[in-house]
PDB file of C-alpha atoms in Angstrom:
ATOM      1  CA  UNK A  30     -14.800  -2.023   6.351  1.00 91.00           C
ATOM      2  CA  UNK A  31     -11.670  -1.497   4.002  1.00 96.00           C
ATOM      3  CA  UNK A  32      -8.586  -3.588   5.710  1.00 97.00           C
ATOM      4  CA  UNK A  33      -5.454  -4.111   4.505  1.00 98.00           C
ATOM      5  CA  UNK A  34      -2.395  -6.242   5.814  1.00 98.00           C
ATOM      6  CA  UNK A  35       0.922  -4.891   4.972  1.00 98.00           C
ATOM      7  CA  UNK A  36       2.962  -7.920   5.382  1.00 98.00           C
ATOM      8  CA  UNK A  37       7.236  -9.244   5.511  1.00 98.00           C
ATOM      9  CA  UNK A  38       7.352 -12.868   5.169  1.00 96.00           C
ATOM     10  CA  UNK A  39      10.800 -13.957   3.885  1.00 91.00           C
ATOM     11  CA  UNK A  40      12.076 -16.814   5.866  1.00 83.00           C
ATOM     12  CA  UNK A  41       9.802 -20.079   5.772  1.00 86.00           C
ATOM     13  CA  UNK A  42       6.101 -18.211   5.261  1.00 92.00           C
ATOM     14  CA  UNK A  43       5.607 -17.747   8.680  1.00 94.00           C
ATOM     15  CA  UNK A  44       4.383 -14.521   8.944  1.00 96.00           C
ATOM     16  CA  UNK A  45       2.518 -14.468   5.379  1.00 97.00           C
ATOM     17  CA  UNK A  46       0.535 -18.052   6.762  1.00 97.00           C
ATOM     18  CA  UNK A  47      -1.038 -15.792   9.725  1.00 98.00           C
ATOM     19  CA  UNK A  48      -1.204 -12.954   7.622  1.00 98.00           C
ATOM     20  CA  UNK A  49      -3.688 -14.789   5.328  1.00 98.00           C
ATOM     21  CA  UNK A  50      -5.759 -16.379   8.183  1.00 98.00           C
ATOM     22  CA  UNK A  51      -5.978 -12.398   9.330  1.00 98.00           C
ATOM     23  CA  UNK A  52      -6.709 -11.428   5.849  1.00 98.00           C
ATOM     24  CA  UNK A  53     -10.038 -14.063   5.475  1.00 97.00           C
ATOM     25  CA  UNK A  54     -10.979 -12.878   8.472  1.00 97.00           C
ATOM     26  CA  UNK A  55     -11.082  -9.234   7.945  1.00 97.00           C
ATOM     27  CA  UNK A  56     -12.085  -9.138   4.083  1.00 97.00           C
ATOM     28  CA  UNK A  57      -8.402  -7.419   3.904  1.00 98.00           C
ATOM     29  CA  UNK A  58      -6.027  -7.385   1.075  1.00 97.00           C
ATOM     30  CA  UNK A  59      -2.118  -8.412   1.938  1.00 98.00           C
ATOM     31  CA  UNK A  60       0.507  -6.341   0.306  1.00 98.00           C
ATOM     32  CA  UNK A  61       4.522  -5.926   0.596  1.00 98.00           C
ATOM     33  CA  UNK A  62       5.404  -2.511   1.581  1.00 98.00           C
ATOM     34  CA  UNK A  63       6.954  -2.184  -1.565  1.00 97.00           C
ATOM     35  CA  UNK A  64       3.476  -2.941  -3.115  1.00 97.00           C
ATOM     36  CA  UNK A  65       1.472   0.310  -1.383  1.00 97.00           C
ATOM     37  CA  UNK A  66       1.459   3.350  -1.438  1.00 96.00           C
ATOM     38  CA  UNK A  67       1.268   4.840   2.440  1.00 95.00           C
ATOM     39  CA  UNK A  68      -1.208   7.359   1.146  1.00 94.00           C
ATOM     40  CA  UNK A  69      -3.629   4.570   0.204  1.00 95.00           C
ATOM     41  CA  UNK A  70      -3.228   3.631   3.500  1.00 96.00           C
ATOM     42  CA  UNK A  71      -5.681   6.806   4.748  1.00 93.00           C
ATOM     43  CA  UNK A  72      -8.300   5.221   2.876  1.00 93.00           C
ATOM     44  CA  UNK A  73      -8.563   2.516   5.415  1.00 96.00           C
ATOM     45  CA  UNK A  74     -10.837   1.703   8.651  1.00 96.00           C
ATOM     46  CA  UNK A  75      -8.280  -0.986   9.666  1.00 98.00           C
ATOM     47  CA  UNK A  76      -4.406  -1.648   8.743  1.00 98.00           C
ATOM     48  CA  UNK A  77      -2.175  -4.302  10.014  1.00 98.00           C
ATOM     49  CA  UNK A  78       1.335  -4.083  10.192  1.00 98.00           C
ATOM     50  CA  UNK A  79       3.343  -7.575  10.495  1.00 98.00           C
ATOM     51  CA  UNK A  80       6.578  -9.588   9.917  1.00 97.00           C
ATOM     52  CA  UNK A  81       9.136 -12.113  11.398  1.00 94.00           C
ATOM     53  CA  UNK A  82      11.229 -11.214  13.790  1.00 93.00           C
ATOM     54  CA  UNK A  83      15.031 -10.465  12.510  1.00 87.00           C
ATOM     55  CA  UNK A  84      18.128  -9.463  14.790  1.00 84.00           C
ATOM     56  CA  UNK A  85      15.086  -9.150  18.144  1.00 90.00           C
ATOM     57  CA  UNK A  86      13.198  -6.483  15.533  1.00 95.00           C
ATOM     58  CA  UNK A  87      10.829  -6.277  12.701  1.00 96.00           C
ATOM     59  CA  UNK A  88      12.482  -6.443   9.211  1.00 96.00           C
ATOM     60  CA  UNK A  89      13.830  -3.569   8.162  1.00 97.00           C
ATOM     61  CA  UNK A  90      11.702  -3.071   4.949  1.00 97.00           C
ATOM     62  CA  UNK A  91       8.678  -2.585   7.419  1.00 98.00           C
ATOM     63  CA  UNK A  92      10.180  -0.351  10.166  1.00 97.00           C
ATOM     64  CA  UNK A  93      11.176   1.724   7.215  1.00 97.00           C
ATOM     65  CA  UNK A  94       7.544   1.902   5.859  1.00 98.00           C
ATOM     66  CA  UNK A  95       6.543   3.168   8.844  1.00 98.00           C
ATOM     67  CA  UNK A  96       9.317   5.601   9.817  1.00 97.00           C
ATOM     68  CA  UNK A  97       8.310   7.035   6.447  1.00 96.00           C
ATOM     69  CA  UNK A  98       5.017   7.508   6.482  1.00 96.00           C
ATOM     70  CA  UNK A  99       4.380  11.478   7.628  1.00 95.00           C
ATOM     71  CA  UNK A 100       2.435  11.845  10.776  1.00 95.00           C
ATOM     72  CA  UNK A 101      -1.679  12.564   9.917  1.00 95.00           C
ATOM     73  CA  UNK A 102      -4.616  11.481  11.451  1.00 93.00           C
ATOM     74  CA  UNK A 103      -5.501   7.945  10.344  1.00 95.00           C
ATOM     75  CA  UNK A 104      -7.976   4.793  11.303  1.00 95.00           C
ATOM     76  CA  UNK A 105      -6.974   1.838  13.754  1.00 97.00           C
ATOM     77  CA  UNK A 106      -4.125  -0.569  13.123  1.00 98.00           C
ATOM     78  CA  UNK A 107      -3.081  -3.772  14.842  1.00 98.00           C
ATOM     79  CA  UNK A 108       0.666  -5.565  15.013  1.00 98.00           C
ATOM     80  CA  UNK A 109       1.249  -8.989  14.442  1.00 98.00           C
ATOM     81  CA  UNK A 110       4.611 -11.057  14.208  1.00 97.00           C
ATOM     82  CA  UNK A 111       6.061 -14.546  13.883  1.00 96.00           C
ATOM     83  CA  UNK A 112       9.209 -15.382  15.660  1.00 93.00           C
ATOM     84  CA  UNK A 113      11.544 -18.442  16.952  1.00 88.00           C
ATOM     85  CA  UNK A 114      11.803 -16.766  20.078  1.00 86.00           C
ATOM     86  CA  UNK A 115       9.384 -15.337  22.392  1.00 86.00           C
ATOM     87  CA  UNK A 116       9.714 -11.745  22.842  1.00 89.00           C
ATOM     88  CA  UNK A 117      12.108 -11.042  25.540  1.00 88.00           C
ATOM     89  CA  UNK A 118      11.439  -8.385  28.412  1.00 86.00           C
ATOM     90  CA  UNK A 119      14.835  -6.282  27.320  1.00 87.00           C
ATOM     91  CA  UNK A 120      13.529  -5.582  24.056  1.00 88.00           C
ATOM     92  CA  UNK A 121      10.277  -4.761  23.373  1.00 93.00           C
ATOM     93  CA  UNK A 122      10.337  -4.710  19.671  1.00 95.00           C
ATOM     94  CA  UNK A 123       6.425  -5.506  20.036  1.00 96.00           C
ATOM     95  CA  UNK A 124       5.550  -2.108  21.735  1.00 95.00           C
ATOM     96  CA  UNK A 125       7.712  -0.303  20.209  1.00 96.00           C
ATOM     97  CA  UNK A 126       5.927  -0.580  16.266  1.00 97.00           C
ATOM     98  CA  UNK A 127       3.023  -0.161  17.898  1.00 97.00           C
ATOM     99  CA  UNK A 128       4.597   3.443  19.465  1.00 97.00           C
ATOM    100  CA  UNK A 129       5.642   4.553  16.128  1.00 97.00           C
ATOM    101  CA  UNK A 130       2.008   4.061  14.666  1.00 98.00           C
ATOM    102  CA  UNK A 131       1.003   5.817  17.184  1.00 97.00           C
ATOM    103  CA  UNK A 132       3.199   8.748  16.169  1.00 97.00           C
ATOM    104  CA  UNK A 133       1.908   7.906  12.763  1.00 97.00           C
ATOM    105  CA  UNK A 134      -1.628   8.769  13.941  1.00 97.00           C
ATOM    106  CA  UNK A 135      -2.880   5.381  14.171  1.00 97.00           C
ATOM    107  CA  UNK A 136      -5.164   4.340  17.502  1.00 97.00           C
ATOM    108  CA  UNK A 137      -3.569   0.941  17.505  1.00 98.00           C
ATOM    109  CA  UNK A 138      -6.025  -1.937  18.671  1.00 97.00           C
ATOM    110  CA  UNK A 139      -3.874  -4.948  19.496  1.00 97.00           C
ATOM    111  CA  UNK A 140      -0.927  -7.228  18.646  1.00 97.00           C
ATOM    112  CA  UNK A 141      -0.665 -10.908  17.804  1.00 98.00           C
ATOM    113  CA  UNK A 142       2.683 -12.999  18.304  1.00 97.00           C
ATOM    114  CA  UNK A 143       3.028 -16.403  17.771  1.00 97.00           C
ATOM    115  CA  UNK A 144       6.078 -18.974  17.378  1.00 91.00           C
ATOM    116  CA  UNK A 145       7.319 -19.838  13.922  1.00 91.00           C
ATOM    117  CA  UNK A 146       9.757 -22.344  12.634  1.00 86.00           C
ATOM    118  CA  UNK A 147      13.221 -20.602  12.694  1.00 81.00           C
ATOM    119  CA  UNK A 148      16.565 -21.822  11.358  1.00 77.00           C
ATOM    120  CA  UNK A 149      18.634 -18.155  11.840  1.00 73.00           C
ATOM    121  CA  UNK A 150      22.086 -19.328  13.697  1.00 75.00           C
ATOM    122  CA  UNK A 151      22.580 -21.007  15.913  1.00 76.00           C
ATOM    123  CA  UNK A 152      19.405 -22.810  15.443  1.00 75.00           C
ATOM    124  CA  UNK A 153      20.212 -24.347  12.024  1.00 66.00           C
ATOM    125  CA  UNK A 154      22.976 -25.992  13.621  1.00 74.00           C
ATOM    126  CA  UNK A 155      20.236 -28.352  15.310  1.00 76.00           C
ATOM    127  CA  UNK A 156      17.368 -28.451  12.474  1.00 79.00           C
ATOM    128  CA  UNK A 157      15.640 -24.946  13.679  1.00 80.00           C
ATOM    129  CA  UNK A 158      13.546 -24.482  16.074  1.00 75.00           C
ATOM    130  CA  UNK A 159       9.618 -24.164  16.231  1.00 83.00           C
ATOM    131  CA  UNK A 160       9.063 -26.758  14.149  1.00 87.00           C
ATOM    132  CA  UNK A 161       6.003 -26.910  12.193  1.00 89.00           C
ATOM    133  CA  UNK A 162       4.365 -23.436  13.984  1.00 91.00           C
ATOM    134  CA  UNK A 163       2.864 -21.873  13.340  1.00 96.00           C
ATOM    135  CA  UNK A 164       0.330 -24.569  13.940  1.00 93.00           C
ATOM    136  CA  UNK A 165      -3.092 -25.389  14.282  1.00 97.00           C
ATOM    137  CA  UNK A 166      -3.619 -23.820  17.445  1.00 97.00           C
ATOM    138  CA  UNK A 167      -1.412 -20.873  16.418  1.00 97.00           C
ATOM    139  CA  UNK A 168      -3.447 -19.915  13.442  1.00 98.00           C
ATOM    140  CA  UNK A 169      -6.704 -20.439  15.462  1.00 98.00           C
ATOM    141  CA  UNK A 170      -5.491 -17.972  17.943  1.00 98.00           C
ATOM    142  CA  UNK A 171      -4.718 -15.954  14.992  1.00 98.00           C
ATOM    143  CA  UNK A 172      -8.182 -16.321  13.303  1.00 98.00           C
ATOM    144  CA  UNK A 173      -9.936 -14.898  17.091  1.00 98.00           C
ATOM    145  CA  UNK A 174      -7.630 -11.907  17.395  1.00 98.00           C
ATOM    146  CA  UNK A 175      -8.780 -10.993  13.993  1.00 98.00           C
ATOM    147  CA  UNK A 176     -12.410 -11.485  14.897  1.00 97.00           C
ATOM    148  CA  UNK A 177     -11.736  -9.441  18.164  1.00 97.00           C
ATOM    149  CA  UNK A 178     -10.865  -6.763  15.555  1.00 96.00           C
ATOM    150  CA  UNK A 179     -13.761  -6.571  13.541  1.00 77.00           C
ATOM    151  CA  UNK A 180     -13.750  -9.513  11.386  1.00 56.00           C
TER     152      UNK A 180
END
């Protein structure tokens, strides 16, 4: 099975930490979106898509991959993210990637979120919050979705 991740981590290594416990998993590959081509992305049987959680959305780099990519047939994706926060009912940032794959002609076969250590304002003003996650249990939760998915 040909995987690959296409990961945002730029905070504290949040998101890149379950991105590599994904990756070992599934025998995938983690790139940047800046690093791949969305053509090579036909290519694959499996492709996550996955980042911390700025402003209650993705980052921008990824949501831009993806709004980019031109609408074809493809193979199954999942979602994954990393935030301070849980994600709140109003905004379903979450679903809503998982929509525009969708569009993007990907059958998408899950999402992961877990907690991660967050010091975007007004947390720093009290240390951040989420301290040390994700954790152990986080990244075993991580390692089972990914064996849920093929792995």
């Amino acid at each position: 099975m040909k995987v690959v991740i296409v990961c945002v981590s730029v905070s504290h290594g949040n998101t890149a930490r379950v991105a590599e416990v994904l990756a070992g998993v599934l025998g995938a590959r983690v790139v940047s979106p800046e690093e791949i081509d969305p053509a090579d992305l036909d290519t694959c049987d499996l492709v996550g898509f996955g980042s911390g959680i700025f402003g209650m959305d993705f980052h921008p780099s990824l949501r831009r991959f993806v709004e980019e990519m031109p609408p074809k047939q493809r193979g199954k994706a999942f979602v994954f993210t990393t935030s301070g926060l849980p994600e709140p009912p109003f905004r379903r940032y979450i679903r809503r990637l998982a929509r525009s794959l969708g569009r993007k002609g990907f059958e998408v076969a899950g999402t992961f979120s877990c907690r991660g250590f967050d010091t975007w304002l007004p947390f720093r003003l009290v240390g951040g919050i989420g301290k040390n996650r994700p954790g152990t249990a986080d990244l075993e939760a991580a390692r089972r979705f990914a064996e849920g998915l093929g792995g």
